[in-house]
mmCIF file of C-alpha atoms in Angstrom:
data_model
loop_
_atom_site.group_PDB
_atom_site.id
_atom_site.type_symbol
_atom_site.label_atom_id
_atom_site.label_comp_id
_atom_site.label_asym_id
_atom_site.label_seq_id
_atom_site.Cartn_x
_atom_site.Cartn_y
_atom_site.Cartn_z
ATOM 1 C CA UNK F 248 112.181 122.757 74.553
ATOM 2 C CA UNK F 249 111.888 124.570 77.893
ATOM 3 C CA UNK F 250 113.302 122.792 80.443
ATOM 4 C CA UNK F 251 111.266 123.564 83.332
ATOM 5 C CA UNK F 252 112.895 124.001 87.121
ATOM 6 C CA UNK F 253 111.126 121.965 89.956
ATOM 7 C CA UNK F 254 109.784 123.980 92.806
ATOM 8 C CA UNK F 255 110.875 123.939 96.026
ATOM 9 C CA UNK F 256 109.651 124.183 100.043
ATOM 10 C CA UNK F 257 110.517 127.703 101.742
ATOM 11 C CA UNK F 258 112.021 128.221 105.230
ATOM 12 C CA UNK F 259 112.338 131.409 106.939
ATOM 13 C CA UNK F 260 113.422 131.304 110.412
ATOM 14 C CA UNK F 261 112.546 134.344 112.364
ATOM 15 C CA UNK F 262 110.674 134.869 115.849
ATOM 16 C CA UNK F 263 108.982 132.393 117.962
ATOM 17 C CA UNK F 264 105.582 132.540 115.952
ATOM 18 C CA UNK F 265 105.768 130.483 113.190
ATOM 19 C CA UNK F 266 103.357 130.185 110.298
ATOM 20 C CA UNK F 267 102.696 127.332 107.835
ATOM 21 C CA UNK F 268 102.047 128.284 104.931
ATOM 22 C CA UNK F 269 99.882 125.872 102.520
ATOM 23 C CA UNK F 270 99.461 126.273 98.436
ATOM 24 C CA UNK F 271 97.346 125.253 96.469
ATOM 25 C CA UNK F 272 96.172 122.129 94.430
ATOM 26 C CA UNK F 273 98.393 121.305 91.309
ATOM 27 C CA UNK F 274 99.993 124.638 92.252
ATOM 28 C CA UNK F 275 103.421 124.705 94.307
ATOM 29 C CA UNK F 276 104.951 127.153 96.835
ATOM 30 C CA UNK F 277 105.258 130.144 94.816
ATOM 31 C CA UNK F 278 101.738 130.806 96.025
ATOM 32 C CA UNK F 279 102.894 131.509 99.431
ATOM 33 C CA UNK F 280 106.402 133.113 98.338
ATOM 34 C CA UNK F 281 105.623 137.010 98.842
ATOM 35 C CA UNK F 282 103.767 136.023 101.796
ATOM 36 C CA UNK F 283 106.730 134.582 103.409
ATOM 37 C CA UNK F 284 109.336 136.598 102.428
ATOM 38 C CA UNK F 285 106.670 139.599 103.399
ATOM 39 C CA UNK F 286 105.962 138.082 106.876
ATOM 40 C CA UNK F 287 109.489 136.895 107.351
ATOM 41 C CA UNK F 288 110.626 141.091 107.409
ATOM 42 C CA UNK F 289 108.024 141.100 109.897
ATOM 43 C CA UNK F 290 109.740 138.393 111.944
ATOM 44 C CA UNK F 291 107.957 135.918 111.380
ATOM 45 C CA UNK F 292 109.091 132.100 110.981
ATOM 46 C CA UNK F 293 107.349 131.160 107.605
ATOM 47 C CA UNK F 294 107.379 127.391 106.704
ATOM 48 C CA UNK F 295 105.459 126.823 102.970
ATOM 49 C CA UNK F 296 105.847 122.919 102.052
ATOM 50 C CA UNK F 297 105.488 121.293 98.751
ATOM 51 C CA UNK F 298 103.616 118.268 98.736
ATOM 52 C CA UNK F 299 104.241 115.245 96.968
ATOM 53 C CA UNK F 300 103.633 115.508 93.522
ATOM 54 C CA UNK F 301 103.512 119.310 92.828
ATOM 55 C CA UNK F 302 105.555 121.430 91.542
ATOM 56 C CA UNK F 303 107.283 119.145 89.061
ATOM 57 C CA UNK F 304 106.410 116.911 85.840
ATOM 58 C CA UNK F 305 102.288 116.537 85.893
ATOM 59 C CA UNK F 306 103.046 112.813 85.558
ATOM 60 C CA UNK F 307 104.199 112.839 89.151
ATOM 61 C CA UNK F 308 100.699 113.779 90.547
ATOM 62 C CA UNK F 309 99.285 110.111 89.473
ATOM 63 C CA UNK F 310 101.184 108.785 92.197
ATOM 64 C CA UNK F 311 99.683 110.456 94.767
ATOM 65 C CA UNK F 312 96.193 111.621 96.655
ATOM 66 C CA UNK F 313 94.556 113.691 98.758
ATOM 67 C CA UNK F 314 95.339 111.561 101.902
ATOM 68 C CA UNK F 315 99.440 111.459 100.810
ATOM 69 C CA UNK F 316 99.170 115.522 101.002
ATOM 70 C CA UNK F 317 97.056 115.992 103.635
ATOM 71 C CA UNK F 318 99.962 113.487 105.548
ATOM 72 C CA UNK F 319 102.808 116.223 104.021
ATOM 73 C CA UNK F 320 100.565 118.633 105.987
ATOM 74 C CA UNK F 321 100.388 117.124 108.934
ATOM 75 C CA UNK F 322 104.297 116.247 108.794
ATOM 76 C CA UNK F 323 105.077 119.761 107.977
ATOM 77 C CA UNK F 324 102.835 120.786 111.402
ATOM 78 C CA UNK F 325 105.033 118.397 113.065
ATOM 79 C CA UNK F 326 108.709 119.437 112.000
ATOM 80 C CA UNK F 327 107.742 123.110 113.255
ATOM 81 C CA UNK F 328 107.122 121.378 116.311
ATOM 82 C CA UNK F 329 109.935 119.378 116.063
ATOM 83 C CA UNK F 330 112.222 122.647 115.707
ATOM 84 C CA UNK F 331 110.625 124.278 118.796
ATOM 85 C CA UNK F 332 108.517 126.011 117.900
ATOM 86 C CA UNK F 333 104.993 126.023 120.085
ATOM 87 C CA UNK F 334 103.112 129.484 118.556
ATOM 88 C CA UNK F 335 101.959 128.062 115.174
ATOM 89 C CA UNK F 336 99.570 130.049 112.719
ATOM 90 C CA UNK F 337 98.562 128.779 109.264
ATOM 91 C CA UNK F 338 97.714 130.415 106.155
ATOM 92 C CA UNK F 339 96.200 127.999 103.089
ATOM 93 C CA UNK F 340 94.956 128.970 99.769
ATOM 94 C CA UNK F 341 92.513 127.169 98.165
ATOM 95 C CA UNK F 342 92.665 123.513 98.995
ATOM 96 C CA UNK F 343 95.501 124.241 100.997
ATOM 97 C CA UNK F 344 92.731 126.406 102.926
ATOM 98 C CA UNK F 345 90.764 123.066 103.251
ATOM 99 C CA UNK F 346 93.905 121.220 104.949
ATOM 100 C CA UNK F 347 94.129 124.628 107.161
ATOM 101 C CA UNK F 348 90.594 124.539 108.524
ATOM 102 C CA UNK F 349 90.985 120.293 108.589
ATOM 103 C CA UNK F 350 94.284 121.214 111.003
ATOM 104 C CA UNK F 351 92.560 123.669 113.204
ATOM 105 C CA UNK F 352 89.752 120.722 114.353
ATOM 106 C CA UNK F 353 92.581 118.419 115.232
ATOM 107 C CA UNK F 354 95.503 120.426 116.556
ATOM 108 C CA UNK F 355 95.988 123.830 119.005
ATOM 109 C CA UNK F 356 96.954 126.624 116.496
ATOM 110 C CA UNK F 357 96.786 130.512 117.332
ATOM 111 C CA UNK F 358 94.854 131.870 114.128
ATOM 112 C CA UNK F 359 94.404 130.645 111.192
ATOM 113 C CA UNK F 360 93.943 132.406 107.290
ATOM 114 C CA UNK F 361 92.115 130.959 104.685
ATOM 115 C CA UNK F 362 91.869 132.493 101.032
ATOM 116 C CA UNK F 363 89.572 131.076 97.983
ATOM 117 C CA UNK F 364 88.264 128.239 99.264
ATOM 118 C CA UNK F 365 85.588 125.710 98.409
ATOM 119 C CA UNK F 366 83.032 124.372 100.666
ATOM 120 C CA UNK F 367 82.720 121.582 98.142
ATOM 121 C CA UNK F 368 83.917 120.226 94.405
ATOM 122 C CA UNK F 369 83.189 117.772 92.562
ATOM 123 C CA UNK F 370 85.660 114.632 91.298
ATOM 124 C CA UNK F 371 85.062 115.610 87.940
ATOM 125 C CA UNK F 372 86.332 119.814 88.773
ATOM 126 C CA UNK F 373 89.188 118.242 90.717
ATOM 127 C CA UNK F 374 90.392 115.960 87.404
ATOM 128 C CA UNK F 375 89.811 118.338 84.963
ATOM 129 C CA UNK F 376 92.329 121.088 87.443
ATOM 130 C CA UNK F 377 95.099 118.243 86.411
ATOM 131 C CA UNK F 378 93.913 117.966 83.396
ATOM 132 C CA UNK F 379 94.863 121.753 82.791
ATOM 133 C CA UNK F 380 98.014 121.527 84.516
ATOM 134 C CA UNK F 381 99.349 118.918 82.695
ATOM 135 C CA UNK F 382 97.951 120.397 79.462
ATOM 136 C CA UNK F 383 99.647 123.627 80.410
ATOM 137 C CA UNK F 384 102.970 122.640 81.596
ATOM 138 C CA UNK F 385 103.378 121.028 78.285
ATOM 139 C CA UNK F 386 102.611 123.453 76.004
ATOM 140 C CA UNK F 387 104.802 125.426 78.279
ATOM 141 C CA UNK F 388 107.405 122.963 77.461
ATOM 142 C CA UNK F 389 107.172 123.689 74.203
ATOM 143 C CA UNK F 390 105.828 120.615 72.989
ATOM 144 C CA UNK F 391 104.224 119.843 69.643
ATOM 145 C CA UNK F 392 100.471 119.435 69.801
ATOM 146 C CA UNK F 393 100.391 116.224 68.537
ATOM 147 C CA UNK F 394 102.297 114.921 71.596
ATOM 148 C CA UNK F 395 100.976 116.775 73.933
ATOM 149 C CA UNK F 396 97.721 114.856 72.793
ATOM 150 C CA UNK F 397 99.666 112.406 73.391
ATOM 151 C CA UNK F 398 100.869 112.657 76.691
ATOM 152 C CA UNK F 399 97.502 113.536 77.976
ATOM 153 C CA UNK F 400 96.232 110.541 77.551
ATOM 154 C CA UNK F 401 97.082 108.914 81.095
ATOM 155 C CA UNK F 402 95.343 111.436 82.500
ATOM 156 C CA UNK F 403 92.204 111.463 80.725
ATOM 157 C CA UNK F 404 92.008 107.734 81.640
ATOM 158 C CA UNK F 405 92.677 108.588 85.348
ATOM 159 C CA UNK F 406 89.660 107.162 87.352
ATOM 160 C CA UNK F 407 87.548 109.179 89.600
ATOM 161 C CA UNK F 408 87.966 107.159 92.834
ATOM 162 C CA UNK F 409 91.057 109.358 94.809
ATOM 163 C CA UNK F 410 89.060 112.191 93.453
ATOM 164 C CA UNK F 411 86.056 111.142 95.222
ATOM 165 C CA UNK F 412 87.847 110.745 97.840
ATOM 166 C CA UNK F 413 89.657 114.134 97.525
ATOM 167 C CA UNK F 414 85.505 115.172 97.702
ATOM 168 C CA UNK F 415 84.912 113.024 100.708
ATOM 169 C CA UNK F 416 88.031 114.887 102.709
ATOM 170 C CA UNK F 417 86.164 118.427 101.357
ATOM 171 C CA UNK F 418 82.689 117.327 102.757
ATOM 172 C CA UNK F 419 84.073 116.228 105.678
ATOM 173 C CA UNK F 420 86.097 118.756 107.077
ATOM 174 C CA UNK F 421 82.776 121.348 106.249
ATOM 175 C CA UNK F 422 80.732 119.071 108.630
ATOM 176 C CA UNK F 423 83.089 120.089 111.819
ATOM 177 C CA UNK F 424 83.402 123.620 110.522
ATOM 178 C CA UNK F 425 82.092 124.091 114.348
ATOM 179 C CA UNK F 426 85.002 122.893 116.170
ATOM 180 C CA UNK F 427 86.835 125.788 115.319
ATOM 181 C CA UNK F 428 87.238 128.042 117.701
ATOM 182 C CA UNK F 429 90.536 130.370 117.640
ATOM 183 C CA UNK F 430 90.894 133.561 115.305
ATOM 184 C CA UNK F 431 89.915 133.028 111.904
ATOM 185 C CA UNK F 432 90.325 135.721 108.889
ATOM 186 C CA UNK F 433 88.230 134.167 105.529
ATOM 187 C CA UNK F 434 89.318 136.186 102.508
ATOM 188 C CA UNK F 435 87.855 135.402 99.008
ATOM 189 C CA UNK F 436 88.651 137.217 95.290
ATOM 190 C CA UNK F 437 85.111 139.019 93.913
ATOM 191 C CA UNK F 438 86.376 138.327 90.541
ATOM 192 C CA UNK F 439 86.827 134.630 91.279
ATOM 193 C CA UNK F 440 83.667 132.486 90.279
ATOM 194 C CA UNK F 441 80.558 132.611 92.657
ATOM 195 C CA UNK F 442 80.812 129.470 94.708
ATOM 196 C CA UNK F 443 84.024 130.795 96.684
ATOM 197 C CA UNK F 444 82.575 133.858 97.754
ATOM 198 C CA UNK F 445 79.257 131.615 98.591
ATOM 199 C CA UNK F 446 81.659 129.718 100.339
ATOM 200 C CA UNK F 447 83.422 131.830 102.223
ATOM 201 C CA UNK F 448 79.900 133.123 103.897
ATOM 202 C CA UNK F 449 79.264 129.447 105.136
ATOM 203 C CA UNK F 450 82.546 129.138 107.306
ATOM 204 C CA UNK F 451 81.982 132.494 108.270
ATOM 205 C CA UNK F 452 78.740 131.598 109.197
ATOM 206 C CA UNK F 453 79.885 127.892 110.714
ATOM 207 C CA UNK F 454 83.008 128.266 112.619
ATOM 208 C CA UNK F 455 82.437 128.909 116.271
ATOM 209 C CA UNK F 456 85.189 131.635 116.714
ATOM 210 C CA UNK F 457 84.923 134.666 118.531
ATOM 211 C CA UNK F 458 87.171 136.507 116.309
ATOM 212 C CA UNK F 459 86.711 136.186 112.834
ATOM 213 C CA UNK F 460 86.594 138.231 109.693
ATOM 214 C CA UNK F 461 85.140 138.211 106.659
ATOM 215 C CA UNK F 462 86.753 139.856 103.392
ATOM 216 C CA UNK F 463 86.097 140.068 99.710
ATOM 217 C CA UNK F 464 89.436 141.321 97.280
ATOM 218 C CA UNK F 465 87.487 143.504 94.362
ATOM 219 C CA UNK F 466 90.465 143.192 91.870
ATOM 220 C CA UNK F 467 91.702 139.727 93.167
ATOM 221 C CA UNK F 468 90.578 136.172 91.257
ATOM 222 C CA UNK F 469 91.552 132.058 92.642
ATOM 223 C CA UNK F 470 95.315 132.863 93.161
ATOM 224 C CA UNK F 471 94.665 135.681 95.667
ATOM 225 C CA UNK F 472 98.366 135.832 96.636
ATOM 226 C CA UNK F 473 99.270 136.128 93.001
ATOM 227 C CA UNK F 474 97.071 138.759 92.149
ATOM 228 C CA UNK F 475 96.727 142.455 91.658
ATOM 229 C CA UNK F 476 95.530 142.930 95.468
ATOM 230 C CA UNK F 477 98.090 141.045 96.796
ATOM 231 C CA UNK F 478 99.645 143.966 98.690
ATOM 232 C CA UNK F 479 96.479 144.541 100.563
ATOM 233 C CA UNK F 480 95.774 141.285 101.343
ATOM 234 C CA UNK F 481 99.392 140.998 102.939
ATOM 235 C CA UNK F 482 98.122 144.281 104.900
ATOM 236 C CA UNK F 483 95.200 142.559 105.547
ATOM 237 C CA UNK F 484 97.396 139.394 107.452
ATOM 238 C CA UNK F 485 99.375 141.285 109.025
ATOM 239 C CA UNK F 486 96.922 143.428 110.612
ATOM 240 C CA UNK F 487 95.354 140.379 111.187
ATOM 241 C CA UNK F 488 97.974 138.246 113.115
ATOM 242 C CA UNK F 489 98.855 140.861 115.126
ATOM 243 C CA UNK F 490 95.356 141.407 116.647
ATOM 244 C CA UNK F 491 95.217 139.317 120.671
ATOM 245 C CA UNK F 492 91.768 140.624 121.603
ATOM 246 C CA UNK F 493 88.392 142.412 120.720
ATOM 247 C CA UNK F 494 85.867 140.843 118.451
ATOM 248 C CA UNK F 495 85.995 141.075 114.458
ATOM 249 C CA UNK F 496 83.430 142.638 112.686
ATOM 250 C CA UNK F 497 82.575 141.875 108.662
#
């Protein structure tokens, strides 16, 4: 059998402008690793946590919920202030671009980037995405089909309540789309399904910034930063977090 290595957070120390970096759900931080080591050569401090949970045995997300990792977030936030650092950008990718837009209401960041996200899901979308993983990671384990079958079973029992909250979190941070105000750049795959590019117009259309921008990735699906248009969308960020003035245009 495979014997599969855990993931691990990133830390890049570089300038005085540090960005937190956010992955996705049942994903880990190798959604944000180009983009750090990418925005590190640009100088860049680049902080992409793990939260609880992720990146290890799928048995190890039953523990957990969406408040646990929205509290990683917000700890994460706080040990960049905790090192010094007062110039804070994040990036999130999918729900991590749901804890992103959550942060910006509550806290004073410079910009913020958000790639493939929903404006909404449903408890039974956000089970069956563990569902997967733990179906996946198995197989990629090498195991035989009768115990993955097996194996799966605590998770097919899993009851919808933390993912109706994990809905309620969604919904909520959409209704105070409109309390965010700083730079935002709202990037979405065209060959990822419908909703996120449907999405993507309603934040554009909601938030209350000045600067934003609006961008669609032809070749690019869910895991933007994984995909074949990954080196323009790092063009794209970069472009993006250096801009201080003038209004953004679709």
């Amino acid at each position: 059998m495979v014997n599969i290595l855990p993931a691990k957070e990133i830390y890049l120390q570089g300038n005085e402008h540090a960005l937190l970096l956010l992955h996705s759900f049942t994903s880990h931080t190798r959604d944000m690793k180009k983009v750090a080591a990418k925005l590190h050569e640009e100088g860049y401090t680049c902080y992409a946590p793990l939260y609880r949970g992720h990146g290890n045995a799928p048995e190890q997300l039953l523990q957990y919920n969406v408040n646990d990792w929205w509290q990683d977030v917000m700890n994460a936030y706080q040990f960049l202030l905790d090192e010094g650092y007062q110039k804070i950008s994040v990036i999130g990718i999918s729900i991590g671009g749901i804890f992103t837009l959550k942060l910006a209401q509550l806290e004073q960041l410079e910009q913020i980037i958000v790639l493939s996200v929903p404006v909404e899901k449903e408890p039974e979308q956000l089970k069956q995405r563990i569902m997967d993983y733990a179906y996946n990671y198995k197989n990629i384990e090498g195991k035989s089909a009768l115990q993955i079958s097996n194996e799966i079973e605590p998770f097919t029992n899993m009851p919808l309540d933390s993912f109706i909250a994990f809905q309620h979190f969604i919904k909520d941070t959409m209704l105070h789309l409109n309390k965010i105000t700083i730079p935002i750049a709202i990037f979405y795959g065209e060959r990822d399904e419908d909703v996120y590019a449907q999405s993507a117009e309603t934040i554009y259309q909601q938030v209350q910034s000045s600067k934003k921008k609006l961008k669609g990735f032809a070749n690019s699906k869910h895991l933007m930063t994984l995909g074949r248009d990954q080196e323009d969308i790092m063009k794209e960020m970069m472009e993006f977090l250096r801009m201080n003035n003038g209004n953004l245009t679709q």
